[in-house]
Amino acid sequence: MPAVIDKIAEALHLKKHETHDNASASTSTPTAESKAPVFDHEKVKVFFVLGGPGAGKGTQCANLVKDFGFCHLSAGDLLRAEQNREGSEYGELIRKYIREGQIVPMEITIKLLENAMREELSKPHDTEGWDAGRGRFLIDGFPRKMDQALKFDEDVCLSTSVLFFTTTEEEMLKRLLERAKTSGREDDNEESIRKRFRVYKEQTMPVIEHYSKEGKVATIDATATIEDVHTKAKEIVAKILAGEVGRNITA
């Protein structure tokens, strides 16, 4: 990790720490020869949720949480919370990246996600998929670059699947400009939105292609109504969790 990023991570309280005892059942034990991911993918199921800005990822995640008892983690929400955290020395740095439509250094984002997963796994759950150290996570808006994808899979947890919500750029722009009326988000303006579209095409699409080669991508047309998209997503996730899908699938 570059020295400057190391200092940022330390200031943000994102350094690695010992696994809590009550989450130990869901973690892998590193060996001297190789570093294993923090969480065992056989017990901890991670679904990356990707799609362009305004594709409806957050809305569909909320529906899937109700359907399957997922914990929904939004990389963007975690970063925005950190930038606004009282005493965060580097909140302004994160704010600048978000305002410019750029990607925050991955070490920060990945550690925020790992900490959030660890915290959730330490809590008692009474829903399916959360017994005996198991857990289910929807990670929304991440990974946005190849290095993020590889580092998360190697260091935190091997991903289970990628839910890829697709629609046209025109539709996404329309949705985001409508959201801007009430969201209060600094990046919900046309200039920032178009920058985000460019970054998405250049940096995130290669991530989709990477996971497609691994047979992990479920492509869902998000142009339809929220209800129709939800129906498609629910059917696909049910099949994946049941072990009925081991290849790319389109709905």
PDB file of C-alpha atoms in Angstrom:
ATOM      1  CA  MET A   1       0.000   0.000   0.000  1.00  0.00           C
ATOM      2  CA  PRO A   2       1.471   3.397  -0.902  1.00  0.00           C
ATOM      3  CA  ALA A   3       2.619   5.375   2.119  1.00  0.00           C
ATOM      4  CA  VAL A   4       0.055   8.130   1.660  1.00  0.00           C
ATOM      5  CA  ILE A   5      -2.803   5.640   1.418  1.00  0.00           C
ATOM      6  CA  ASP A   6      -1.446   3.760   4.428  1.00  0.00           C
ATOM      7  CA  LYS A   7      -1.582   6.987   6.425  1.00  0.00           C
ATOM      8  CA  ILE A   8      -5.109   7.680   5.211  1.00  0.00           C
ATOM      9  CA  ALA A   9      -6.271   4.201   6.176  1.00  0.00           C
ATOM     10  CA  GLU A  10      -4.717   4.567   9.629  1.00  0.00           C
ATOM     11  CA  ALA A  11      -6.321   7.950  10.158  1.00  0.00           C
ATOM     12  CA  LEU A  12      -9.697   6.521   9.152  1.00  0.00           C
ATOM     13  CA  HIS A  13      -9.306   3.653  11.641  1.00  0.00           C
ATOM     14  CA  LEU A  14      -9.289   1.187   8.762  1.00  0.00           C
ATOM     15  CA  LYS A  15      -6.216  -0.847   9.670  1.00  0.00           C
ATOM     16  CA  LYS A  16      -6.628  -4.582   9.891  1.00  0.00           C
ATOM     17  CA  HIS A  17      -7.551  -5.826  13.344  1.00  0.00           C
ATOM     18  CA  GLU A  18      -8.020  -9.172  14.948  1.00  0.00           C
ATOM     19  CA  THR A  19     -11.211 -11.045  14.072  1.00  0.00           C
ATOM     20  CA  HIS A  20     -13.867 -10.934  16.765  1.00  0.00           C
ATOM     21  CA  ASP A  21     -14.456 -14.282  18.457  1.00  0.00           C
ATOM     22  CA  ASN A  22     -18.118 -14.351  17.479  1.00  0.00           C
ATOM     23  CA  ALA A  23     -17.233 -13.923  13.800  1.00  0.00           C
ATOM     24  CA  SER A  24     -14.373 -16.403  13.784  1.00  0.00           C
ATOM     25  CA  ALA A  25     -16.518 -19.207  12.459  1.00  0.00           C
ATOM     26  CA  SER A  26     -16.947 -17.322   9.194  1.00  0.00           C
ATOM     27  CA  THR A  27     -13.307 -16.438   8.608  1.00  0.00           C
ATOM     28  CA  SER A  28     -10.450 -18.280   7.017  1.00  0.00           C
ATOM     29  CA  THR A  29      -7.194 -18.866   8.849  1.00  0.00           C
ATOM     30  CA  PRO A  30      -4.152 -17.525   6.947  1.00  0.00           C
ATOM     31  CA  THR A  31      -1.123 -19.759   6.678  1.00  0.00           C
ATOM     32  CA  ALA A  32       2.535 -18.839   6.664  1.00  0.00           C
ATOM     33  CA  GLU A  33       2.750 -19.804   3.001  1.00  0.00           C
ATOM     34  CA  SER A  34      -0.212 -17.789   1.695  1.00  0.00           C
ATOM     35  CA  LYS A  35      -2.692 -15.220   2.862  1.00  0.00           C
ATOM     36  CA  ALA A  36      -6.258 -16.497   2.780  1.00  0.00           C
ATOM     37  CA  PRO A  37      -9.251 -14.165   2.428  1.00  0.00           C
ATOM     38  CA  VAL A  38     -10.679 -12.871   5.701  1.00  0.00           C
ATOM     39  CA  PHE A  39     -14.031 -14.610   5.124  1.00  0.00           C
ATOM     40  CA  ASP A  40     -14.740 -18.143   3.901  1.00  0.00           C
ATOM     41  CA  HIS A  41     -16.752 -17.942   0.657  1.00  0.00           C
ATOM     42  CA  GLU A  42     -18.392 -21.277   1.416  1.00  0.00           C
ATOM     43  CA  LYS A  43     -20.130 -19.617   4.371  1.00  0.00           C
ATOM     44  CA  VAL A  44     -20.195 -15.949   3.414  1.00  0.00           C
ATOM     45  CA  LYS A  45     -21.995 -15.277   0.136  1.00  0.00           C
ATOM     46  CA  VAL A  46     -21.108 -12.025  -1.595  1.00  0.00           C
ATOM     47  CA  PHE A  47     -23.153 -10.731  -4.515  1.00  0.00           C
ATOM     48  CA  PHE A  48     -21.663  -7.715  -6.260  1.00  0.00           C
ATOM     49  CA  VAL A  49     -24.384  -5.424  -7.644  1.00  0.00           C
ATOM     50  CA  LEU A  50     -23.185  -3.462 -10.672  1.00  0.00           C
ATOM     51  CA  GLY A  51     -24.677  -1.233 -13.319  1.00  0.00           C
ATOM     52  CA  GLY A  52     -24.342   2.318 -14.519  1.00  0.00           C
ATOM     53  CA  PRO A  53     -25.240   5.299 -12.309  1.00  0.00           C
ATOM     54  CA  GLY A  54     -29.035   5.414 -12.121  1.00  0.00           C
ATOM     55  CA  ALA A  55     -29.571   1.800 -13.185  1.00  0.00           C
ATOM     56  CA  GLY A  56     -31.637   1.186 -10.047  1.00  0.00           C
ATOM     57  CA  LYS A  57     -29.136  -0.858  -8.040  1.00  0.00           C
ATOM     58  CA  GLY A  58     -30.118   0.546  -4.663  1.00  0.00           C
ATOM     59  CA  THR A  59     -33.829   0.094  -5.251  1.00  0.00           C
ATOM     60  CA  GLN A  60     -33.425  -3.543  -6.278  1.00  0.00           C
ATOM     61  CA  CYS A  61     -31.047  -4.237  -3.387  1.00  0.00           C
ATOM     62  CA  ALA A  62     -33.741  -3.058  -0.961  1.00  0.00           C
ATOM     63  CA  ASN A  63     -36.184  -5.521  -2.509  1.00  0.00           C
ATOM     64  CA  LEU A  64     -33.725  -8.421  -2.399  1.00  0.00           C
ATOM     65  CA  VAL A  65     -32.950  -7.730   1.263  1.00  0.00           C
ATOM     66  CA  LYS A  66     -36.634  -8.315   2.027  1.00  0.00           C
ATOM     67  CA  ASP A  67     -36.730 -11.442  -0.141  1.00  0.00           C
ATOM     68  CA  PHE A  68     -33.598 -13.230   1.046  1.00  0.00           C
ATOM     69  CA  GLY A  69     -32.336 -11.589   4.240  1.00  0.00           C
ATOM     70  CA  PHE A  70     -29.228 -10.068   2.663  1.00  0.00           C
ATOM     71  CA  CYS A  71     -27.188  -7.374   4.349  1.00  0.00           C
ATOM     72  CA  HIS A  72     -27.004  -4.535   1.822  1.00  0.00           C
ATOM     73  CA  LEU A  73     -23.723  -2.622   1.796  1.00  0.00           C
ATOM     74  CA  SER A  74     -23.344   0.371  -0.496  1.00  0.00           C
ATOM     75  CA  ALA A  75     -19.731   1.323  -1.112  1.00  0.00           C
ATOM     76  CA  GLY A  76     -20.844   4.849  -1.924  1.00  0.00           C
ATOM     77  CA  ASP A  77     -22.914   5.179   1.256  1.00  0.00           C
ATOM     78  CA  LEU A  78     -20.016   3.924   3.384  1.00  0.00           C
ATOM     79  CA  LEU A  79     -17.689   6.479   1.806  1.00  0.00           C
ATOM     80  CA  ARG A  80     -20.194   9.307   2.219  1.00  0.00           C
ATOM     81  CA  ALA A  81     -20.681   8.351   5.874  1.00  0.00           C
ATOM     82  CA  GLU A  82     -16.920   8.381   6.418  1.00  0.00           C
ATOM     83  CA  GLN A  83     -16.471  11.741   4.745  1.00  0.00           C
ATOM     84  CA  ASN A  84     -19.076  13.183   7.120  1.00  0.00           C
ATOM     85  CA  ARG A  85     -17.803  11.398  10.223  1.00  0.00           C
ATOM     86  CA  GLU A  86     -16.868  13.902  12.905  1.00  0.00           C
ATOM     87  CA  GLY A  87     -13.104  14.109  13.214  1.00  0.00           C
ATOM     88  CA  SER A  88     -12.362  12.375   9.897  1.00  0.00           C
ATOM     89  CA  GLU A  89      -9.107  13.990   8.812  1.00  0.00           C
ATOM     90  CA  TYR A  90      -9.530  12.851   5.232  1.00  0.00           C
ATOM     91  CA  GLY A  91     -13.256  13.457   4.778  1.00  0.00           C
ATOM     92  CA  GLU A  92     -12.520  16.304   2.394  1.00  0.00           C
ATOM     93  CA  LEU A  93     -10.300  14.049   0.280  1.00  0.00           C
ATOM     94  CA  ILE A  94     -13.103  11.518  -0.105  1.00  0.00           C
ATOM     95  CA  ARG A  95     -15.537  14.351  -0.855  1.00  0.00           C
ATOM     96  CA  LYS A  96     -13.283  15.620  -3.650  1.00  0.00           C
ATOM     97  CA  TYR A  97     -13.106  12.181  -5.311  1.00  0.00           C
ATOM     98  CA  ILE A  98     -16.876  11.765  -5.166  1.00  0.00           C
ATOM     99  CA  ARG A  99     -17.585  15.301  -6.420  1.00  0.00           C
ATOM    100  CA  GLU A 100     -15.276  14.810  -9.403  1.00  0.00           C
ATOM    101  CA  GLY A 101     -16.851  11.460 -10.255  1.00  0.00           C
ATOM    102  CA  GLN A 102     -13.546   9.706  -9.612  1.00  0.00           C
ATOM    103  CA  ILE A 103     -12.891   6.444  -7.773  1.00  0.00           C
ATOM    104  CA  VAL A 104     -11.672   6.682  -4.171  1.00  0.00           C
ATOM    105  CA  PRO A 105      -8.413   4.765  -3.480  1.00  0.00           C
ATOM    106  CA  MET A 106      -9.383   1.118  -3.215  1.00  0.00           C
ATOM    107  CA  GLU A 107      -7.615   0.469   0.092  1.00  0.00           C
ATOM    108  CA  ILE A 108     -10.052   2.787   1.832  1.00  0.00           C
ATOM    109  CA  THR A 109     -13.179   1.403   0.198  1.00  0.00           C
ATOM    110  CA  ILE A 110     -12.216  -2.251   0.691  1.00  0.00           C
ATOM    111  CA  LYS A 111     -11.371  -1.760   4.349  1.00  0.00           C
ATOM    112  CA  LEU A 112     -14.672   0.031   4.954  1.00  0.00           C
ATOM    113  CA  LEU A 113     -16.485  -2.921   3.367  1.00  0.00           C
ATOM    114  CA  GLU A 114     -14.508  -5.496   5.344  1.00  0.00           C
ATOM    115  CA  ASN A 115     -15.214  -3.697   8.617  1.00  0.00           C
ATOM    116  CA  ALA A 116     -18.926  -3.443   7.807  1.00  0.00           C
ATOM    117  CA  MET A 117     -19.086  -7.161   6.961  1.00  0.00           C
ATOM    118  CA  ARG A 118     -17.257  -8.101  10.132  1.00  0.00           C
ATOM    119  CA  GLU A 119     -19.634  -5.994  12.209  1.00  0.00           C
ATOM    120  CA  GLU A 120     -22.714  -7.539  10.573  1.00  0.00           C
ATOM    121  CA  LEU A 121     -21.435 -11.095  11.045  1.00  0.00           C
ATOM    122  CA  SER A 122     -20.951 -10.400  14.745  1.00  0.00           C
ATOM    123  CA  LYS A 123     -24.663  -9.613  15.191  1.00  0.00           C
ATOM    124  CA  PRO A 124     -27.359 -12.207  15.962  1.00  0.00           C
ATOM    125  CA  HIS A 125     -29.660 -12.997  13.022  1.00  0.00           C
ATOM    126  CA  ASP A 126     -32.850 -15.017  12.820  1.00  0.00           C
ATOM    127  CA  THR A 127     -33.131 -15.098   9.026  1.00  0.00           C
ATOM    128  CA  GLU A 128     -32.131 -17.828   6.591  1.00  0.00           C
ATOM    129  CA  GLY A 129     -28.480 -17.903   5.586  1.00  0.00           C
ATOM    130  CA  TRP A 130     -27.105 -16.432   8.806  1.00  0.00           C
ATOM    131  CA  ASP A 131     -26.630 -19.429  11.094  1.00  0.00           C
ATOM    132  CA  ALA A 132     -23.350 -21.098  12.129  1.00  0.00           C
ATOM    133  CA  GLY A 133     -21.126 -18.237  10.988  1.00  0.00           C
ATOM    134  CA  ARG A 134     -22.803 -17.851   7.610  1.00  0.00           C
ATOM    135  CA  GLY A 135     -23.897 -14.587   5.997  1.00  0.00           C
ATOM    136  CA  ARG A 136     -25.250 -13.028   2.811  1.00  0.00           C
ATOM    137  CA  PHE A 137     -24.144  -9.675   1.426  1.00  0.00           C
ATOM    138  CA  LEU A 138     -25.232  -7.492  -1.466  1.00  0.00           C
ATOM    139  CA  ILE A 139     -22.376  -5.090  -2.199  1.00  0.00           C
ATOM    140  CA  ASP A 140     -23.780  -2.256  -4.258  1.00  0.00           C
ATOM    141  CA  GLY A 141     -21.634  -0.196  -6.634  1.00  0.00           C
ATOM    142  CA  PHE A 142     -18.471  -2.196  -6.089  1.00  0.00           C
ATOM    143  CA  PRO A 143     -16.041  -3.219  -7.532  1.00  0.00           C
ATOM    144  CA  ARG A 144     -15.714  -0.372 -10.010  1.00  0.00           C
ATOM    145  CA  LYS A 145     -12.217  -1.274 -11.232  1.00  0.00           C
ATOM    146  CA  MET A 146     -10.307  -4.474 -11.907  1.00  0.00           C
ATOM    147  CA  ASP A 147      -7.804  -3.911  -9.114  1.00  0.00           C
ATOM    148  CA  GLN A 148     -10.686  -3.545  -6.646  1.00  0.00           C
ATOM    149  CA  ALA A 149     -12.256  -6.782  -7.853  1.00  0.00           C
ATOM    150  CA  LEU A 150      -9.048  -8.781  -7.615  1.00  0.00           C
ATOM    151  CA  LYS A 151      -8.035  -7.370  -4.231  1.00  0.00           C
ATOM    152  CA  PHE A 152     -11.442  -7.971  -2.652  1.00  0.00           C
ATOM    153  CA  ASP A 153     -11.608 -11.565  -3.936  1.00  0.00           C
ATOM    154  CA  GLU A 154      -8.064 -12.260  -2.745  1.00  0.00           C
ATOM    155  CA  ASP A 155      -8.065 -10.435   0.588  1.00  0.00           C
ATOM    156  CA  VAL A 156     -11.652 -10.237   1.852  1.00  0.00           C
ATOM    157  CA  CYS A 157     -13.947 -12.886   0.338  1.00  0.00           C
ATOM    158  CA  LEU A 158     -14.277 -14.665  -2.990  1.00  0.00           C
ATOM    159  CA  SER A 159     -17.428 -13.338  -4.637  1.00  0.00           C
ATOM    160  CA  THR A 160     -20.377 -15.616  -5.388  1.00  0.00           C
ATOM    161  CA  SER A 161     -22.019 -13.761  -8.257  1.00  0.00           C
ATOM    162  CA  VAL A 162     -22.417 -10.407 -10.017  1.00  0.00           C
ATOM    163  CA  LEU A 163     -25.887  -8.931 -10.544  1.00  0.00           C
ATOM    164  CA  PHE A 164     -25.480  -6.621 -13.534  1.00  0.00           C
ATOM    165  CA  PHE A 165     -28.369  -4.181 -14.065  1.00  0.00           C
ATOM    166  CA  THR A 166     -28.349  -2.665 -17.553  1.00  0.00           C
ATOM    167  CA  THR A 167     -30.254   0.162 -19.223  1.00  0.00           C
ATOM    168  CA  THR A 168     -29.551   3.022 -21.619  1.00  0.00           C
ATOM    169  CA  GLU A 169     -27.491   6.092 -20.764  1.00  0.00           C
ATOM    170  CA  GLU A 170     -30.484   8.275 -21.609  1.00  0.00           C
ATOM    171  CA  GLU A 171     -32.660   6.431 -19.093  1.00  0.00           C
ATOM    172  CA  MET A 172     -30.001   6.634 -16.393  1.00  0.00           C
ATOM    173  CA  LEU A 173     -29.530  10.383 -16.941  1.00  0.00           C
ATOM    174  CA  LYS A 174     -33.275  10.976 -16.700  1.00  0.00           C
ATOM    175  CA  ARG A 175     -33.483   9.037 -13.432  1.00  0.00           C
ATOM    176  CA  LEU A 176     -30.498  10.777 -11.868  1.00  0.00           C
ATOM    177  CA  LEU A 177     -31.673  14.276 -12.753  1.00  0.00           C
ATOM    178  CA  GLU A 178     -35.037  13.445 -11.200  1.00  0.00           C
ATOM    179  CA  ARG A 179     -33.303  12.118  -8.077  1.00  0.00           C
ATOM    180  CA  ALA A 180     -31.198  15.298  -7.895  1.00  0.00           C
ATOM    181  CA  LYS A 181     -34.311  17.292  -6.996  1.00  0.00           C
ATOM    182  CA  THR A 182     -34.405  15.694  -3.540  1.00  0.00           C
ATOM    183  CA  SER A 183     -31.180  13.720  -2.969  1.00  0.00           C
ATOM    184  CA  GLY A 184     -28.910  16.522  -1.811  1.00  0.00           C
ATOM    185  CA  ARG A 185     -25.944  14.598  -3.254  1.00  0.00           C
ATOM    186  CA  GLU A 186     -23.071  16.692  -4.586  1.00  0.00           C
ATOM    187  CA  ASP A 187     -22.572  14.388  -7.573  1.00  0.00           C
ATOM    188  CA  ASP A 188     -26.209  14.509  -8.724  1.00  0.00           C
ATOM    189  CA  ASN A 189     -25.695  17.197 -11.357  1.00  0.00           C
ATOM    190  CA  GLU A 190     -25.398  16.747 -15.118  1.00  0.00           C
ATOM    191  CA  GLU A 191     -21.679  17.503 -15.316  1.00  0.00           C
ATOM    192  CA  SER A 192     -20.776  14.996 -12.590  1.00  0.00           C
ATOM    193  CA  ILE A 193     -23.227  12.442 -13.972  1.00  0.00           C
ATOM    194  CA  ARG A 194     -21.632  12.512 -17.425  1.00  0.00           C
ATOM    195  CA  LYS A 195     -18.189  12.148 -15.839  1.00  0.00           C
ATOM    196  CA  ARG A 196     -19.496   9.118 -13.944  1.00  0.00           C
ATOM    197  CA  PHE A 197     -20.778   7.613 -17.201  1.00  0.00           C
ATOM    198  CA  ARG A 198     -17.318   7.949 -18.758  1.00  0.00           C
ATOM    199  CA  VAL A 199     -15.582   6.419 -15.736  1.00  0.00           C
ATOM    200  CA  TYR A 200     -18.111   3.585 -15.728  1.00  0.00           C
ATOM    201  CA  LYS A 201     -17.476   2.726 -19.368  1.00  0.00           C
ATOM    202  CA  GLU A 202     -13.703   2.922 -19.064  1.00  0.00           C
ATOM    203  CA  GLN A 203     -13.166   1.222 -15.731  1.00  0.00           C
ATOM    204  CA  THR A 204     -16.198  -0.817 -14.656  1.00  0.00           C
ATOM    205  CA  MET A 205     -17.110  -2.608 -17.878  1.00  0.00           C
ATOM    206  CA  PRO A 206     -13.792  -4.537 -17.816  1.00  0.00           C
ATOM    207  CA  VAL A 207     -14.879  -5.844 -14.385  1.00  0.00           C
ATOM    208  CA  ILE A 208     -18.077  -7.207 -15.927  1.00  0.00           C
ATOM    209  CA  GLU A 209     -16.061  -8.831 -18.706  1.00  0.00           C
ATOM    210  CA  HIS A 210     -13.694 -10.390 -16.149  1.00  0.00           C
ATOM    211  CA  TYR A 211     -16.498 -12.000 -14.168  1.00  0.00           C
ATOM    212  CA  SER A 212     -18.261 -13.051 -17.371  1.00  0.00           C
ATOM    213  CA  LYS A 213     -15.216 -15.163 -18.190  1.00  0.00           C
ATOM    214  CA  GLU A 214     -15.659 -16.816 -14.787  1.00  0.00           C
ATOM    215  CA  GLY A 215     -19.342 -17.510 -15.490  1.00  0.00           C
ATOM    216  CA  LYS A 216     -20.517 -15.372 -12.574  1.00  0.00           C
ATOM    217  CA  VAL A 217     -22.591 -12.642 -14.242  1.00  0.00           C
ATOM    218  CA  ALA A 218     -26.389 -12.417 -14.102  1.00  0.00           C
ATOM    219  CA  THR A 219     -27.449  -9.677 -16.530  1.00  0.00           C
ATOM    220  CA  ILE A 220     -30.816  -8.060 -15.783  1.00  0.00           C
ATOM    221  CA  ASP A 221     -32.545  -5.511 -18.043  1.00  0.00           C
ATOM    222  CA  ALA A 222     -33.344  -2.618 -15.703  1.00  0.00           C
ATOM    223  CA  THR A 223     -35.272  -0.528 -18.248  1.00  0.00           C
ATOM    224  CA  ALA A 224     -38.640  -2.004 -17.255  1.00  0.00           C
ATOM    225  CA  THR A 225     -40.730  -1.062 -14.217  1.00  0.00           C
ATOM    226  CA  ILE A 226     -39.296  -1.516 -10.736  1.00  0.00           C
ATOM    227  CA  GLU A 227     -41.719  -4.397 -10.150  1.00  0.00           C
ATOM    228  CA  ASP A 228     -40.769  -6.229 -13.357  1.00  0.00           C
ATOM    229  CA  VAL A 229     -37.049  -5.820 -12.685  1.00  0.00           C
ATOM    230  CA  HIS A 230     -37.576  -7.080  -9.131  1.00  0.00           C
ATOM    231  CA  THR A 231     -39.352 -10.193 -10.383  1.00  0.00           C
ATOM    232  CA  LYS A 232     -36.441 -11.034 -12.690  1.00  0.00           C
ATOM    233  CA  ALA A 233     -33.812 -10.353 -10.042  1.00  0.00           C
ATOM    234  CA  LYS A 234     -35.645 -12.396  -7.403  1.00  0.00           C
ATOM    235  CA  GLU A 235     -35.897 -15.427  -9.700  1.00  0.00           C
ATOM    236  CA  ILE A 236     -32.205 -15.278 -10.572  1.00  0.00           C
ATOM    237  CA  VAL A 237     -30.980 -14.862  -6.993  1.00  0.00           C
ATOM    238  CA  ALA A 238     -33.165 -17.745  -5.811  1.00  0.00           C
ATOM    239  CA  LYS A 239     -31.577 -20.013  -8.407  1.00  0.00           C
ATOM    240  CA  ILE A 240     -28.049 -18.919  -7.533  1.00  0.00           C
ATOM    241  CA  LEU A 241     -28.568 -19.462  -3.794  1.00  0.00           C
ATOM    242  CA  ALA A 242     -30.057 -22.883  -4.538  1.00  0.00           C
ATOM    243  CA  GLY A 243     -26.969 -23.820  -6.538  1.00  0.00           C
ATOM    244  CA  GLU A 244     -28.955 -24.144  -9.761  1.00  0.00           C
ATOM    245  CA  VAL A 245     -26.861 -21.641 -11.748  1.00  0.00           C
ATOM    246  CA  GLY A 246     -23.171 -22.088 -12.423  1.00  0.00           C
ATOM    247  CA  ARG A 247     -22.818 -19.961 -15.517  1.00  0.00           C
ATOM    248  CA  ASN A 248     -23.674 -16.531 -16.911  1.00  0.00           C
ATOM    249  CA  ILE A 249     -27.409 -15.911 -17.149  1.00  0.00           C
ATOM    250  CA  THR A 250     -29.566 -13.186 -18.709  1.00  0.00           C
ATOM    251  CA  ALA A 251     -33.071 -12.074 -17.768  1.00  0.00           C
TER     252      ALA A 251
END
